[in-house]
Structure formats: structure tokens, C-alpha cells
mmCIF file of C-alpha atoms in Angstrom:
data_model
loop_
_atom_site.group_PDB
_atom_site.id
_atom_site.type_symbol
_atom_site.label_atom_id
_atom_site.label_comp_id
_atom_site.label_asym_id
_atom_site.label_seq_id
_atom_site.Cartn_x
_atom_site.Cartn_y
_atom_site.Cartn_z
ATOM 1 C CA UNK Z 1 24.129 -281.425 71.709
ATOM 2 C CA UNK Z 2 25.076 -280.092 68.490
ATOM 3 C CA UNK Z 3 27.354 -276.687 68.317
ATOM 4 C CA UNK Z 4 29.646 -274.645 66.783
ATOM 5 C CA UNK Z 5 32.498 -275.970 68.702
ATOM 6 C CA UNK Z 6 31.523 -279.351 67.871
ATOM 7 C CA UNK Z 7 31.043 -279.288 64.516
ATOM 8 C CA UNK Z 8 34.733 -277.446 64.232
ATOM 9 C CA UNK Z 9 36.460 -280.135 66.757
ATOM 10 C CA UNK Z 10 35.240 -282.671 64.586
ATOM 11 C CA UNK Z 11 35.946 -281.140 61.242
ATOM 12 C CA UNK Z 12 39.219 -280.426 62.587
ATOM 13 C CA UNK Z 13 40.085 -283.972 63.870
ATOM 14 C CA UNK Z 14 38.799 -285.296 60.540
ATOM 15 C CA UNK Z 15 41.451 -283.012 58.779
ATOM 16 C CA UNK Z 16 44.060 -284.163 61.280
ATOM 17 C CA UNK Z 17 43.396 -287.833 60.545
ATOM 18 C CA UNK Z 18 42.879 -287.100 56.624
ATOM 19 C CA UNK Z 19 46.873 -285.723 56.613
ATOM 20 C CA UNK Z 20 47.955 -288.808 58.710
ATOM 21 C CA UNK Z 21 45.865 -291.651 56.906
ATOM 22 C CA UNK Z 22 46.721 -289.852 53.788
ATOM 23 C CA UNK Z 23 50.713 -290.165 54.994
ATOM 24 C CA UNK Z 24 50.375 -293.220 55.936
ATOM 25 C CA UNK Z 25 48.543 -294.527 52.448
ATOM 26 C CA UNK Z 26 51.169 -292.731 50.141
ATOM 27 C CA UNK Z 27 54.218 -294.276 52.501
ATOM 28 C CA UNK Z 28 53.812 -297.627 54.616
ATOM 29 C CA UNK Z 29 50.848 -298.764 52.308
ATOM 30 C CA UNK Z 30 52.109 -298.263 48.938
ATOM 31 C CA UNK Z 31 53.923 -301.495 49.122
ATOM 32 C CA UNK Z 32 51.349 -303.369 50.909
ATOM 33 C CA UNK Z 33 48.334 -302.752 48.713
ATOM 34 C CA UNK Z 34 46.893 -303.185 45.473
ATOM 35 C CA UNK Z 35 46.778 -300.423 42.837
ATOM 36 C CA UNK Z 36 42.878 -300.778 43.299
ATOM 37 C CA UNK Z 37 43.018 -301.284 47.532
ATOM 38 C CA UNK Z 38 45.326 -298.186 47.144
ATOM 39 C CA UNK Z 39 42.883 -296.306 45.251
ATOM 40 C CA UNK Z 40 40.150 -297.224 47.235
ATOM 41 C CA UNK Z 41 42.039 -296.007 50.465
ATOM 42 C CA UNK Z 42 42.722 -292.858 48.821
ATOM 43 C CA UNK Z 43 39.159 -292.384 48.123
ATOM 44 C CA UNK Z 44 38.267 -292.426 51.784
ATOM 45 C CA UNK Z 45 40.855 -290.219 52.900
ATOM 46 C CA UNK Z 46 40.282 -287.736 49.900
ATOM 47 C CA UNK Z 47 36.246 -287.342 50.973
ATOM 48 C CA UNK Z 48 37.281 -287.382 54.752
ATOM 49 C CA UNK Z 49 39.692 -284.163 54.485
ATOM 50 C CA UNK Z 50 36.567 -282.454 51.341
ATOM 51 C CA UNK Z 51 34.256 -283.023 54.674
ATOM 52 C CA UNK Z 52 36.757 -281.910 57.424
ATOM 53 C CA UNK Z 53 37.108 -278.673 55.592
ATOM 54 C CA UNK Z 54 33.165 -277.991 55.220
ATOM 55 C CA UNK Z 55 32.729 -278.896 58.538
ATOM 56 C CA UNK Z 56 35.426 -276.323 59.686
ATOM 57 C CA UNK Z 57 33.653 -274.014 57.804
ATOM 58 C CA UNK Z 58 30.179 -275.113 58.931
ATOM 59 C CA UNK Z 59 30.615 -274.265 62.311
ATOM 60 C CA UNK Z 60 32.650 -270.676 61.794
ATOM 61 C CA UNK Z 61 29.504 -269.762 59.699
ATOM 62 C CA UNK Z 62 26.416 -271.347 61.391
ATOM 63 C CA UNK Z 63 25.194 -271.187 64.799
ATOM 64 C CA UNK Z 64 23.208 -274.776 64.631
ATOM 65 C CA UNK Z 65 20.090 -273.000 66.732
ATOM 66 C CA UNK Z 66 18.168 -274.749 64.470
ATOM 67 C CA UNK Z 67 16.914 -278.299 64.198
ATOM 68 C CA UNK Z 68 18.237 -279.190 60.274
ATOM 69 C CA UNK Z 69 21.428 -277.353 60.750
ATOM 70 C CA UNK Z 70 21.848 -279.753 63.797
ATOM 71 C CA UNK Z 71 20.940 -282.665 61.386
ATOM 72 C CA UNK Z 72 22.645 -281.415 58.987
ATOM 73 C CA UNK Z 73 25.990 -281.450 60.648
ATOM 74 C CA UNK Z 74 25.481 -285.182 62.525
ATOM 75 C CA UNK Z 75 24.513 -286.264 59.066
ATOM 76 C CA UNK Z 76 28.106 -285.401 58.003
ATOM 77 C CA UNK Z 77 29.560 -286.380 61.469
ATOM 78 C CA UNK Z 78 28.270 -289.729 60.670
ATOM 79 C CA UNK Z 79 28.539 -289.861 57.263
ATOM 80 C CA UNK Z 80 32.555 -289.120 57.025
ATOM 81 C CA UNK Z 81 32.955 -291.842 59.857
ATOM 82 C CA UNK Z 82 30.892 -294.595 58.301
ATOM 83 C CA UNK Z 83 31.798 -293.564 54.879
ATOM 84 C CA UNK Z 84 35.936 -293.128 55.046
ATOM 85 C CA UNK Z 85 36.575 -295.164 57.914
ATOM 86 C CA UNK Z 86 34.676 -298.534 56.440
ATOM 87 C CA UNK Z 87 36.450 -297.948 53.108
ATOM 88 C CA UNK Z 88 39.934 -298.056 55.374
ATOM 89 C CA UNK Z 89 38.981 -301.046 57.481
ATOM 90 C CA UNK Z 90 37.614 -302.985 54.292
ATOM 91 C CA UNK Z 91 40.965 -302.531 52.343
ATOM 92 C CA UNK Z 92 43.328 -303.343 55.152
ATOM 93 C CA UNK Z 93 41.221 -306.389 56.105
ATOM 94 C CA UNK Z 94 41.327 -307.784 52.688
ATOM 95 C CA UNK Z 95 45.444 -306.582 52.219
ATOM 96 C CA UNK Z 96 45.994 -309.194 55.126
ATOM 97 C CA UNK Z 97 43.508 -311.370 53.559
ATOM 98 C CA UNK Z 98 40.498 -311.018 56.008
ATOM 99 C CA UNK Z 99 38.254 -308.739 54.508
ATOM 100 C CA UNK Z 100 35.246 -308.101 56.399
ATOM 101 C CA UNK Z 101 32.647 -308.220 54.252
ATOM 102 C CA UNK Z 102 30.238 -307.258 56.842
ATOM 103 C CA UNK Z 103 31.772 -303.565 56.714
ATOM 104 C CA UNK Z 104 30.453 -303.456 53.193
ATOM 105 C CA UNK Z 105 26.964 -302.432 53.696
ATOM 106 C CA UNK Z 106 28.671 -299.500 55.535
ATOM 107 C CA UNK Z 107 30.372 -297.148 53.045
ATOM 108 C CA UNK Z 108 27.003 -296.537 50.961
ATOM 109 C CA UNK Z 109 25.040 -295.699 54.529
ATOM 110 C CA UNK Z 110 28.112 -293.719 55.456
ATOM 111 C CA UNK Z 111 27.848 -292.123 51.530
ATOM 112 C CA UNK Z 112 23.803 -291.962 51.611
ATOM 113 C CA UNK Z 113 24.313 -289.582 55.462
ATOM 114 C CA UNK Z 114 26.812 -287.616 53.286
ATOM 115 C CA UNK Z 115 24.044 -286.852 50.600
ATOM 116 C CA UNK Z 116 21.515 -286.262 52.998
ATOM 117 C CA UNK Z 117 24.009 -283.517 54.926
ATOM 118 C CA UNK Z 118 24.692 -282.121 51.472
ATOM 119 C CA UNK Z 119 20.405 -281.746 50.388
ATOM 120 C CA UNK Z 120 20.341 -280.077 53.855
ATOM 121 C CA UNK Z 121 22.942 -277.692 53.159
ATOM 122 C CA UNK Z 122 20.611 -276.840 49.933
ATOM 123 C CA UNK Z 123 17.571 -276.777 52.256
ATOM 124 C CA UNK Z 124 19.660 -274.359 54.425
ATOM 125 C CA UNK Z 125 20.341 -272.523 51.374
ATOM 126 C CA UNK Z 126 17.395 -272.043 49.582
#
């Protein structure tokens, strides 16, 4: 299930993807999006690499023994994935002119797991 190892492969793979999608934004898409589309794009990789990084340090610094650190990190798991990667499909859908509006209910369920993960973290906390 959930574990240190995990939480760090994922936080790490996040990063990894952050850099490239955040390469690949500044450099092939510059040209091929709107100022807003590019924005937008940026946006997801910008929270993507801000949740890499916690998860990282999640998982040096907890053990996830217990049931809402487990949540905690899946909420996040989830969250950067629905959140980041819906923003990403949505923008390059509409630059080719086939948005898929369908992935819009996404990002705020991807952004609501994020703020869940985030009260757990002040659950954890406190």
C-alpha cells in the first residue's frame, strides 16, 4: 500500500515530469499557445513540481504507519495527477482546437484532493 518509498518515487517522478513539461511549455509551446493557454500550462506544471517537492519530503520524514498519513499522501498522489495533468490535456486540446470539455470537472477534484492532503498535513501537525 502506501510507503515511504512510494510516496518519494512518486514525488520524484512528479519533479522529473515538472522539469520536462516545464521545458517543453517555455520551448515547443510558446509558439503554439495563447498567452492565457500558456499561463494556464504553467500553472499546472508550477503546482506539480510545489507537490513533487513535499512529497519528496513527505516520505524522508514520515513513516505512513498510520491511516491519515496514508490518506494524506494518496490525496496528493491524486490530487497532482488530476489537478496538473487535466490543466495540460485541457490546453493542448483546445490549442489544436478540440478541447475536451469533459476534462473540466477534473482540475477542481484534482485541486479539492490537494486541499484535503494539505488539512491532513495540519491534522498531522496539530
Amino acid at each position: 500500500m502506501v510507503s515511504s518509498e512510494m510516496v518519494q518515487f512518486f514525488g520524484a517522478l512528479y519533479g522529473l515530469l515538472a522539469v520536462i513539461f516545464g521545458a517543453f511549455g517555455a520551448h515547443s509551446l510558446k509558439k503554439k499557445l495563447t498567452p492565457e493557454q500558456l499561463q494556464s500550462f504553467e500553472t499546472g506544471v508550477k503546482y506539480q513540481m510545489y507537490h513533487a517537492i513535499l512529497l519528496v519530503s513527505l516520505g524522508f520524514f514520515l513513516e505512513f504507519n498510520g491511516a491519515w498519513q496514508k490518506y494524506m499522501a494518496l490525496c496528493f498522489i491524486l490530487g497532482i495527477f488530476l489537478f496538473s495533468f487535466s490543466i495540460y490535456a485541457l490546453v493542448l486540446s483546445a490549442s489544436s482546437g478540440k478541447k475536451l470539455k469533459l476534462l473540466g470537472p477534473i482540475t477542481p477534484l484534482g485541486g479539492l484532493l490537494l486541499v484535503l492532503g494539505w488539512s491532513l498535513l495540519l491534522f498531522q501537525v496539530l
